[in-house]
Amino acid sequence: MDDKDVSPQSKQLAPEIGAKNLTAQSWSARKVSDRKRTEYKALKKRVNPGADSDTNFEEEEETIDTEDIDIETREKHLALAKLGIEYRAKEKEALKLERELIGENLERGKITEEEALVEIADANRRILSSGDLLWRNMRKKARLEDTGGVKLLDPHCGSGAAEAVLHIFRKAEKTGETKATKKKRESHFREDSIKHYNMGVLEDKQLMRVYCHATADSLNAPPKEVIAAHIVPHHFYNKRLAALLFGSRAEELQKPGNCLLLYSIIGDWFDQHSIVIIPVDNKEQTIKRWKMEVVNKGIEEGPLYIEKGKPLFGKDLHGRELTFRNDERPAARFLYFKFVLALVWMRDVKRPGWQVFWAKYYQERPFAIPGPYMRKSMLIAISSHFGPADTKVLESWIADNGFDKPILLSDEAEKLVADEVARQVMEITGRAGIADDSEDSDDSSDGGW
């Protein structure tokens, strides 16, 4: 779809702030943030006289024994945590406005597209970092107040969601997965997916060929060239985010319904949000037919392989239907999440032409059949993490495709948790969007199953 096919109203889908006001708002927000920073450094020096406030300034979350601490010391650290929350919230607000200003400068021709992409990537990184430090102070405050989030939990939210909330209120911890364990897990995941979809060809009990969902039997490549591509990255399960995003269906992230078998370069494009997979018929009640759509012009001329004597390029995947060899299909909720995440990502990094795709999917609504795909509060937080989201567009995507089962008794606490989940989601998404991240990539070097 060309720009000329987009109505003037659709072209305004991107959030807009008046140019004159934006510069003033950004300057004012930065001034407030700097003042809070000065206050925080001064208080930290009084609370921790021996600490070097400049050298260790970013280490917001000290190790504090909340059981043996005396009341006076507890109150001092609590005051510091509260001021830290204020400071980091103002810092995040200032960074978001500065990020919006980059987009404004791009639209007005003050900077080039290449300069804007670099500046936006840096702004996103700083926003994520500031959000991390904000959450550290929130965790510190929760521990000092001896709540840890427990007293805020809705008793009907489910054990998985409750455990996930408690996990993110605790200090970040490593998953403990070794490279060998990861390789074994990925090998089993790939084996299970090949069997689940009946995509393998055996000769003398040896796997000789694996079909690709995107290219069907037109690809004659060694088994290792077809990877088990996670629709939702495994990190979402490791970090306990799945229960908060998908509710009781979170366990399915570890099953073949969260996988497509794809030729490696197509899998990379899917990971990097250059391809989305949507229903062929958006009115189909039980979705059996899926197709690819290319949402990044940068891959259109990317070569794939020779099909029936002619070159095949990225653009040839647009509109191409996936091929399945049995009745098994990927989980619609995961493809829906991946679809929304791809659109949010392209907007947040200002990928060229993102407005056109937003307008297209606002008009078409590819997931038109209602379904409780994921928690609405989380999806809204993800969509607006780096800046204001167009509520009209978001409502068109999630009106019938979310559920509102609460996690916390307090709306304010629910929003805080949703914001932190959004930060972690966008951090993982950012790594996949920039390149094939080693932590999330599938190990396809196993020549057997």
Coordinates of C-alpha atoms in Angstrom, one line a residue:
M1 CA 0.0 0.0 0.0
D2 CA 1.4 3.4 -1.1
D3 CA 1.2 6.6 1.0
K4 CA -1.3 8.0 -1.6
D5 CA -3.7 5.2 -0.7
V6 CA -3.8 6.3 3.0
S7 CA -6.4 8.8 4.0
P8 CA -5.3 12.0 5.7
Q9 CA -7.0 10.8 8.9
S10 CA -5.1 7.5 8.8
K11 CA -1.8 9.4 8.3
Q12 CA -2.4 11.0 11.7
L13 CA -2.4 7.7 13.6
A14 CA 1.0 8.5 15.1
P15 CA 0.8 10.5 18.3
E16 CA 1.4 14.2 17.8
I17 CA 2.3 17.0 20.1
G18 CA 2.5 20.6 18.9
A19 CA 6.0 21.5 17.9
K20 CA 6.2 24.7 19.9
N21 CA 4.9 23.1 23.1
L22 CA 7.0 19.9 22.8
T23 CA 10.3 21.7 23.0
A24 CA 9.1 23.7 26.0
Q25 CA 7.6 20.6 27.7
S26 CA 10.9 18.7 27.1
W27 CA 13.0 21.5 28.6
S28 CA 10.7 21.9 31.6
A29 CA 10.6 18.1 32.3
R30 CA 14.4 17.9 32.1
K31 CA 14.7 20.8 34.5
V32 CA 12.4 19.0 37.0
S33 CA 14.4 15.8 36.6
D34 CA 17.7 17.4 37.2
R35 CA 16.3 19.0 40.4
K36 CA 15.1 15.7 41.6
R37 CA 18.5 14.1 40.8
T38 CA 20.3 16.8 42.9
E39 CA 17.8 16.1 45.8
Y40 CA 18.3 12.4 45.5
K41 CA 22.1 12.6 45.5
A42 CA 22.1 14.8 48.6
L43 CA 19.7 12.5 50.5
K44 CA 21.7 9.5 49.5
K45 CA 24.9 11.0 50.9
R46 CA 23.1 11.6 54.2
V47 CA 21.6 8.1 54.4
N48 CA 24.9 6.5 53.3
P49 CA 27.7 8.8 54.4
G50 CA 30.5 6.5 53.4
A51 CA 29.1 5.9 49.8
D52 CA 30.5 7.7 46.8
S53 CA 27.3 9.2 45.5
D54 CA 28.8 9.9 42.1
T55 CA 30.6 6.6 41.5
N56 CA 27.7 4.4 42.8
F57 CA 24.9 6.7 41.8
E58 CA 23.2 4.2 39.5
E59 CA 23.3 1.4 42.0
E60 CA 19.9 2.4 43.5
E61 CA 19.1 -0.9 45.2
E62 CA 21.4 -1.6 48.1
T63 CA 21.3 -4.9 49.9
I64 CA 19.4 -4.2 53.1
D65 CA 18.6 -6.7 55.9
T66 CA 15.0 -5.6 56.4
E67 CA 14.5 -7.9 59.4
D68 CA 17.3 -6.7 61.6
I69 CA 17.2 -3.0 60.6
D70 CA 16.2 -0.5 63.3
I71 CA 13.2 1.8 62.8
E72 CA 15.3 5.0 62.3
T73 CA 17.5 3.4 59.6
R74 CA 14.4 1.8 58.0
E75 CA 12.7 5.2 57.7
K76 CA 15.8 6.8 56.2
H77 CA 16.1 4.1 53.5
L78 CA 12.4 4.3 52.9
A79 CA 12.6 8.0 52.4
L80 CA 15.5 7.5 50.0
A81 CA 13.5 4.9 48.0
K82 CA 10.5 7.1 47.8
L83 CA 12.6 10.0 46.5
G84 CA 14.3 7.6 44.1
I85 CA 10.9 6.7 42.7
E86 CA 10.0 10.4 42.2
Y87 CA 13.4 11.1 40.6
R88 CA 13.3 8.1 38.2
A89 CA 9.7 8.7 37.3
K90 CA 10.5 12.3 36.3
E91 CA 13.7 11.2 34.5
K92 CA 11.6 8.7 32.5
E93 CA 9.1 11.4 31.6
A94 CA 11.8 13.7 30.4
L95 CA 13.4 11.0 28.3
K96 CA 10.0 10.2 26.7
L97 CA 9.5 13.8 25.7
E98 CA 13.1 14.0 24.4
R99 CA 12.3 10.9 22.3
E100 CA 9.2 12.5 20.9
L101 CA 11.3 15.6 20.0
I102 CA 13.5 13.4 17.9
G103 CA 10.5 12.3 15.9
E104 CA 9.4 15.9 15.5
N105 CA 12.8 16.9 14.2
L106 CA 12.7 14.0 11.7
E107 CA 9.3 15.1 10.4
R108 CA 10.5 18.7 10.0
G109 CA 13.7 17.6 8.2
K110 CA 16.1 18.9 10.9
I111 CA 17.8 15.5 11.1
T112 CA 18.1 12.6 8.6
E113 CA 16.4 9.3 8.8
E114 CA 19.6 7.6 9.7
E115 CA 20.4 10.1 12.4
A116 CA 16.9 9.7 13.8
L117 CA 17.2 5.9 14.0
V118 CA 20.4 6.1 15.9
E119 CA 19.0 8.7 18.3
I120 CA 15.8 6.9 18.9
A121 CA 17.6 3.6 19.6
D122 CA 19.7 5.4 22.2
A123 CA 16.6 7.1 23.7
N124 CA 14.9 3.7 24.0
R125 CA 17.9 2.3 25.7
R126 CA 17.9 5.1 28.2
I127 CA 14.2 4.8 28.9
L128 CA 14.5 1.1 29.5
S129 CA 17.5 1.7 31.8
S130 CA 15.6 4.5 33.7
G131 CA 12.6 2.1 34.1
D132 CA 14.8 -0.6 35.5
L133 CA 16.2 1.8 38.2
L134 CA 12.7 3.1 38.9
W135 CA 11.6 -0.5 39.5
R136 CA 14.6 -1.2 41.8
N137 CA 13.4 1.7 44.0
M138 CA 9.9 0.3 44.0
R139 CA 11.1 -3.1 45.1
K140 CA 13.2 -1.5 47.8
K141 CA 10.2 0.5 49.0
A142 CA 8.0 -2.7 49.0
R143 CA 10.6 -4.6 51.1
L144 CA 11.0 -1.8 53.6
E145 CA 7.3 -1.5 54.0
D146 CA 7.2 -5.3 54.3
T147 CA 4.5 -5.8 51.7
G148 CA 6.5 -7.3 48.8
G149 CA 3.3 -7.1 46.8
V150 CA 1.7 -9.9 48.8
K151 CA -1.0 -7.9 50.5
L152 CA -2.0 -6.3 47.2
L153 CA -2.6 -9.6 45.4
D154 CA -6.2 -10.4 44.3
P155 CA -7.0 -13.8 45.9
H156 CA -8.7 -14.9 42.6
C157 CA -5.8 -14.0 40.3
G158 CA -4.4 -17.6 40.1
S159 CA -1.3 -19.1 41.5
G160 CA 0.8 -18.5 38.3
A161 CA 0.1 -14.8 38.2
A162 CA 0.6 -14.5 42.0
E163 CA 4.0 -16.2 41.7
A164 CA 5.0 -14.0 38.8
V165 CA 4.1 -10.8 40.6
L166 CA 6.1 -11.9 43.6
H167 CA 9.0 -12.8 41.3
I168 CA 9.2 -9.3 39.8
F169 CA 9.0 -7.7 43.2
R170 CA 12.1 -9.6 44.2
K171 CA 15.6 -8.7 43.1
A172 CA 16.4 -9.9 39.6
E173 CA 18.0 -13.3 39.5
K174 CA 19.6 -15.5 36.9
T175 CA 17.7 -18.4 35.5
G176 CA 20.7 -20.7 36.1
E177 CA 20.4 -22.4 32.6
T178 CA 23.7 -23.5 31.3
K179 CA 24.6 -23.6 27.6
A180 CA 24.4 -27.4 27.6
T181 CA 20.9 -27.3 29.3
K182 CA 19.7 -24.6 26.8
K183 CA 20.9 -26.7 23.8
K184 CA 19.2 -29.8 25.2
R185 CA 16.0 -27.9 25.8
E186 CA 16.0 -26.4 22.3
S187 CA 16.8 -29.8 20.8
H188 CA 13.8 -31.3 22.5
F189 CA 11.6 -28.3 21.6
R190 CA 12.5 -28.7 18.0
E191 CA 12.0 -32.5 18.0
D192 CA 8.6 -32.2 19.6
S193 CA 7.5 -29.5 17.1
I194 CA 8.6 -31.5 14.1
K195 CA 6.6 -34.5 15.3
H196 CA 3.6 -32.3 16.4
Y197 CA 3.3 -30.7 12.9
N198 CA 4.4 -33.9 11.0
M199 CA 7.1 -31.8 9.2
G200 CA 10.0 -34.4 9.1
V201 CA 11.0 -36.9 6.5
L202 CA 12.7 -40.0 7.7
E203 CA 14.8 -42.5 5.8
D204 CA 16.2 -45.5 7.7
K205 CA 15.1 -43.8 10.9
Q206 CA 17.3 -40.8 10.1
L207 CA 15.9 -37.3 9.7
M208 CA 16.7 -36.4 6.1
R209 CA 14.5 -33.3 5.6
V210 CA 12.3 -30.9 7.5
Y211 CA 9.6 -29.0 5.9
C212 CA 9.3 -25.2 6.3
H213 CA 5.8 -23.8 7.1
A214 CA 6.5 -20.8 5.0
T215 CA 7.8 -22.5 1.9
A216 CA 6.2 -26.0 2.1
D217 CA 8.0 -28.7 0.1
S218 CA 9.6 -26.3 -2.3
L219 CA 12.6 -26.1 0.0
N220 CA 15.1 -29.0 -0.4
A221 CA 17.6 -28.1 2.3
P222 CA 19.4 -30.0 5.1
P223 CA 17.4 -30.4 8.3
K224 CA 19.5 -27.9 10.2
E225 CA 18.5 -25.1 7.7
V226 CA 15.0 -25.2 9.1
I227 CA 14.8 -23.9 12.7
A228 CA 12.2 -24.2 15.4
A229 CA 11.3 -20.5 15.6
H230 CA 9.7 -19.5 18.9
I231 CA 6.7 -17.2 18.3
V232 CA 7.0 -15.8 21.8
P233 CA 10.6 -15.9 23.0
H234 CA 11.5 -18.4 25.7
H235 CA 12.7 -15.6 27.9
F236 CA 9.1 -14.6 28.5
Y237 CA 8.7 -17.9 30.3
N238 CA 12.0 -17.8 32.1
K239 CA 11.3 -14.3 33.5
R240 CA 7.8 -15.4 34.7
L241 CA 6.2 -12.9 32.4
A242 CA 4.0 -15.4 30.6
A243 CA 1.5 -15.8 33.5
L244 CA 0.9 -12.1 33.6
L245 CA 0.5 -11.8 29.8
F246 CA -1.4 -15.0 29.0
G247 CA -3.0 -16.1 32.2
S248 CA -3.7 -19.8 32.6
R249 CA -2.4 -20.5 29.1
A250 CA 1.2 -19.5 30.0
E251 CA 2.4 -23.1 30.1
E252 CA 1.8 -23.4 26.4
L253 CA 4.8 -21.3 25.7
Q254 CA 6.9 -24.4 26.2
K255 CA 4.9 -26.5 23.7
P256 CA 4.8 -26.8 19.9
G257 CA 1.9 -24.3 19.7
N258 CA 4.5 -21.6 20.3
C259 CA 6.6 -22.7 17.4
L260 CA 6.8 -22.5 13.6
L261 CA 9.3 -24.4 11.6
L262 CA 11.0 -21.9 9.3
Y263 CA 13.9 -21.6 6.9
S264 CA 16.6 -19.9 9.0
I265 CA 16.5 -16.5 7.2
I266 CA 12.7 -16.4 7.4
G267 CA 12.9 -17.2 11.1
D268 CA 15.4 -14.3 11.5
W269 CA 13.0 -11.9 9.8
F270 CA 10.1 -13.2 11.9
D271 CA 12.2 -12.7 15.1
Q272 CA 13.1 -9.2 14.0
H273 CA 9.5 -8.1 13.4
S274 CA 9.9 -7.8 9.6
I275 CA 7.2 -10.4 9.0
V276 CA 3.8 -10.8 10.7
I277 CA 1.6 -13.9 10.5
I278 CA -2.1 -13.2 10.4
P279 CA -5.3 -15.2 9.6
V280 CA -6.1 -15.6 5.9
D281 CA -9.8 -15.1 6.7
N282 CA -10.4 -12.8 9.7
K283 CA -13.9 -14.1 10.1
E284 CA -12.8 -17.7 10.6
Q285 CA -14.0 -18.9 14.0
T286 CA -11.3 -21.6 14.5
I287 CA -8.3 -20.3 12.6
K288 CA -6.9 -22.9 10.3
R289 CA -5.3 -20.8 7.6
W290 CA -2.5 -18.4 8.2
K291 CA -0.5 -16.1 5.9
M292 CA 2.6 -14.0 6.0
E293 CA 2.8 -10.3 5.4
V294 CA 6.0 -8.3 5.0
V295 CA 6.0 -5.2 7.2
N296 CA 9.6 -4.0 6.6
K297 CA 10.5 -2.7 3.1
G298 CA 14.1 -3.4 4.0
I299 CA 13.8 -7.1 3.4
E300 CA 11.8 -7.0 0.2
E301 CA 14.8 -7.5 -2.0
G302 CA 16.5 -9.9 0.4
P303 CA 17.3 -13.2 -1.5
L304 CA 16.1 -16.5 -0.2
Y305 CA 16.8 -19.3 -2.7
I306 CA 15.9 -20.5 -6.2
E307 CA 12.3 -21.9 -6.4
K308 CA 11.4 -23.7 -9.6
G309 CA 14.2 -22.1 -11.5
K310 CA 13.6 -18.5 -10.5
P311 CA 14.9 -16.3 -7.7
L312 CA 12.8 -15.8 -4.6
F313 CA 13.0 -12.7 -2.5
G314 CA 11.6 -11.4 0.7
K315 CA 8.8 -9.6 -1.1
D316 CA 7.5 -12.9 -2.5
L317 CA 6.6 -13.9 1.0
H318 CA 4.0 -11.2 1.2
G319 CA 0.5 -12.7 1.2
R320 CA 1.9 -16.2 1.0
E321 CA -0.1 -18.8 2.9
L322 CA 1.6 -21.1 5.4
T323 CA 1.4 -24.8 4.6
F324 CA 0.5 -27.4 7.2
R325 CA 0.8 -31.2 6.9
N326 CA -1.8 -32.1 9.5
D327 CA -4.6 -30.5 11.5
E328 CA -2.2 -29.0 14.1
R329 CA -1.9 -25.2 14.2
P330 CA 0.1 -22.6 16.2
A331 CA -1.7 -20.9 19.1
A332 CA -3.6 -17.9 17.8
R333 CA -3.0 -16.0 21.1
F334 CA 0.8 -16.1 20.5
L335 CA 0.6 -15.0 16.9
Y336 CA -1.7 -12.2 17.9
F337 CA 0.8 -11.1 20.6
K338 CA 3.6 -11.3 18.1
F339 CA 1.6 -9.2 15.6
V340 CA 0.8 -6.4 18.0
L341 CA 4.4 -6.5 19.3
A342 CA 5.7 -6.1 15.7
L343 CA 3.5 -3.1 15.1
V344 CA 4.5 -1.5 18.4
W345 CA 8.2 -2.1 17.8
M346 CA 8.2 -0.6 14.3
R347 CA 6.5 2.5 15.6
D348 CA 8.8 2.8 18.6
V349 CA 12.0 2.6 16.4
K350 CA 10.4 4.8 13.7
R351 CA 10.9 2.2 11.0
P352 CA 10.3 3.8 7.6
G353 CA 6.7 3.4 6.5
W354 CA 5.4 2.3 9.9
Q355 CA 2.4 4.7 9.6
V356 CA 1.3 3.0 6.5
F357 CA 1.1 -0.4 8.2
W358 CA -0.7 1.0 11.2
A359 CA -3.3 2.6 8.9
K360 CA -3.6 -0.7 7.0
Y361 CA -4.2 -2.9 10.0
Y362 CA -6.4 -0.3 11.7
Q363 CA -8.7 -0.5 8.7
E364 CA -8.5 -4.3 8.1
R365 CA -8.4 -5.7 11.7
P366 CA -6.8 -9.0 10.8
F367 CA -7.8 -10.6 14.1
A368 CA -11.5 -9.7 14.0
I369 CA -12.9 -12.8 15.8
P370 CA -13.1 -12.1 19.5
G371 CA -10.9 -14.2 21.8
P372 CA -9.3 -13.8 25.3
Y373 CA -5.8 -13.8 23.8
M374 CA -4.0 -11.9 26.6
R375 CA -4.4 -9.5 29.5
K376 CA -5.6 -6.1 28.3
S377 CA -3.8 -4.0 31.0
M378 CA -0.4 -5.6 30.0
L379 CA -1.0 -5.0 26.3
I380 CA -1.9 -1.4 26.8
A381 CA 1.2 -0.9 28.9
I382 CA 3.4 -2.5 26.3
S383 CA 1.9 -0.4 23.5
S384 CA 2.5 2.9 25.3
H385 CA 5.8 2.1 27.1
F386 CA 8.0 4.5 25.0
G387 CA 5.4 7.2 24.5
P388 CA 1.7 8.0 24.1
A389 CA -0.2 5.4 22.1
D390 CA -3.0 6.1 19.7
T391 CA -5.9 4.8 21.8
K392 CA -8.3 4.6 18.8
V393 CA -5.9 2.2 17.0
L394 CA -5.2 0.2 20.1
E395 CA -8.9 -0.3 20.9
S396 CA -9.4 -1.5 17.4
W397 CA -6.8 -4.3 18.0
I398 CA -7.7 -5.3 21.6
A399 CA -11.3 -4.5 22.1
D400 CA -12.4 -8.1 21.7
N401 CA -9.1 -9.9 22.1
G402 CA -8.2 -9.4 25.7
F403 CA -9.3 -10.3 29.2
D404 CA -9.5 -8.1 32.3
K405 CA -9.0 -10.6 35.1
P406 CA -7.3 -8.5 37.8
I407 CA -4.0 -9.5 39.4
L408 CA -3.8 -6.9 42.2
L409 CA -6.4 -5.3 44.5
S410 CA -5.2 -1.8 43.8
D411 CA -5.5 -0.2 40.3
E412 CA -2.4 1.8 41.0
A413 CA -0.4 -1.4 41.9
E414 CA -1.8 -3.1 38.8
K415 CA -0.5 -0.2 36.7
L416 CA 2.9 -0.3 38.3
V417 CA 3.3 -4.0 37.6
A418 CA 2.0 -3.6 34.1
D419 CA 4.6 -0.9 33.4
E420 CA 7.4 -3.1 34.7
V421 CA 6.2 -6.1 32.6
A422 CA 6.1 -3.8 29.6
R423 CA 9.6 -2.7 30.3
Q424 CA 10.9 -6.2 30.4
V425 CA 8.9 -7.2 27.3
M426 CA 10.3 -4.3 25.3
E427 CA 13.8 -5.0 26.5
I428 CA 13.5 -8.6 25.2
T429 CA 11.8 -7.4 22.0
G430 CA 14.5 -4.8 21.4
R431 CA 17.2 -7.4 21.4
A432 CA 15.3 -9.5 18.9
G433 CA 14.4 -6.5 16.8
I434 CA 18.0 -5.3 16.4
A435 CA 19.5 -8.7 15.7
D436 CA 19.2 -12.4 16.4
D437 CA 20.0 -12.4 20.1
S438 CA 22.1 -15.3 21.3
E439 CA 19.9 -15.8 24.4
D440 CA 16.7 -16.1 22.4
S441 CA 17.9 -17.8 19.2
D442 CA 17.2 -21.4 18.6
D443 CA 20.1 -23.8 18.3
S444 CA 19.5 -25.5 15.0
S445 CA 23.0 -27.1 14.6
D446 CA 21.7 -30.5 15.7
G447 CA 21.7 -32.5 12.6
G448 CA 19.3 -35.1 14.0
W449 CA 16.0 -34.4 15.8

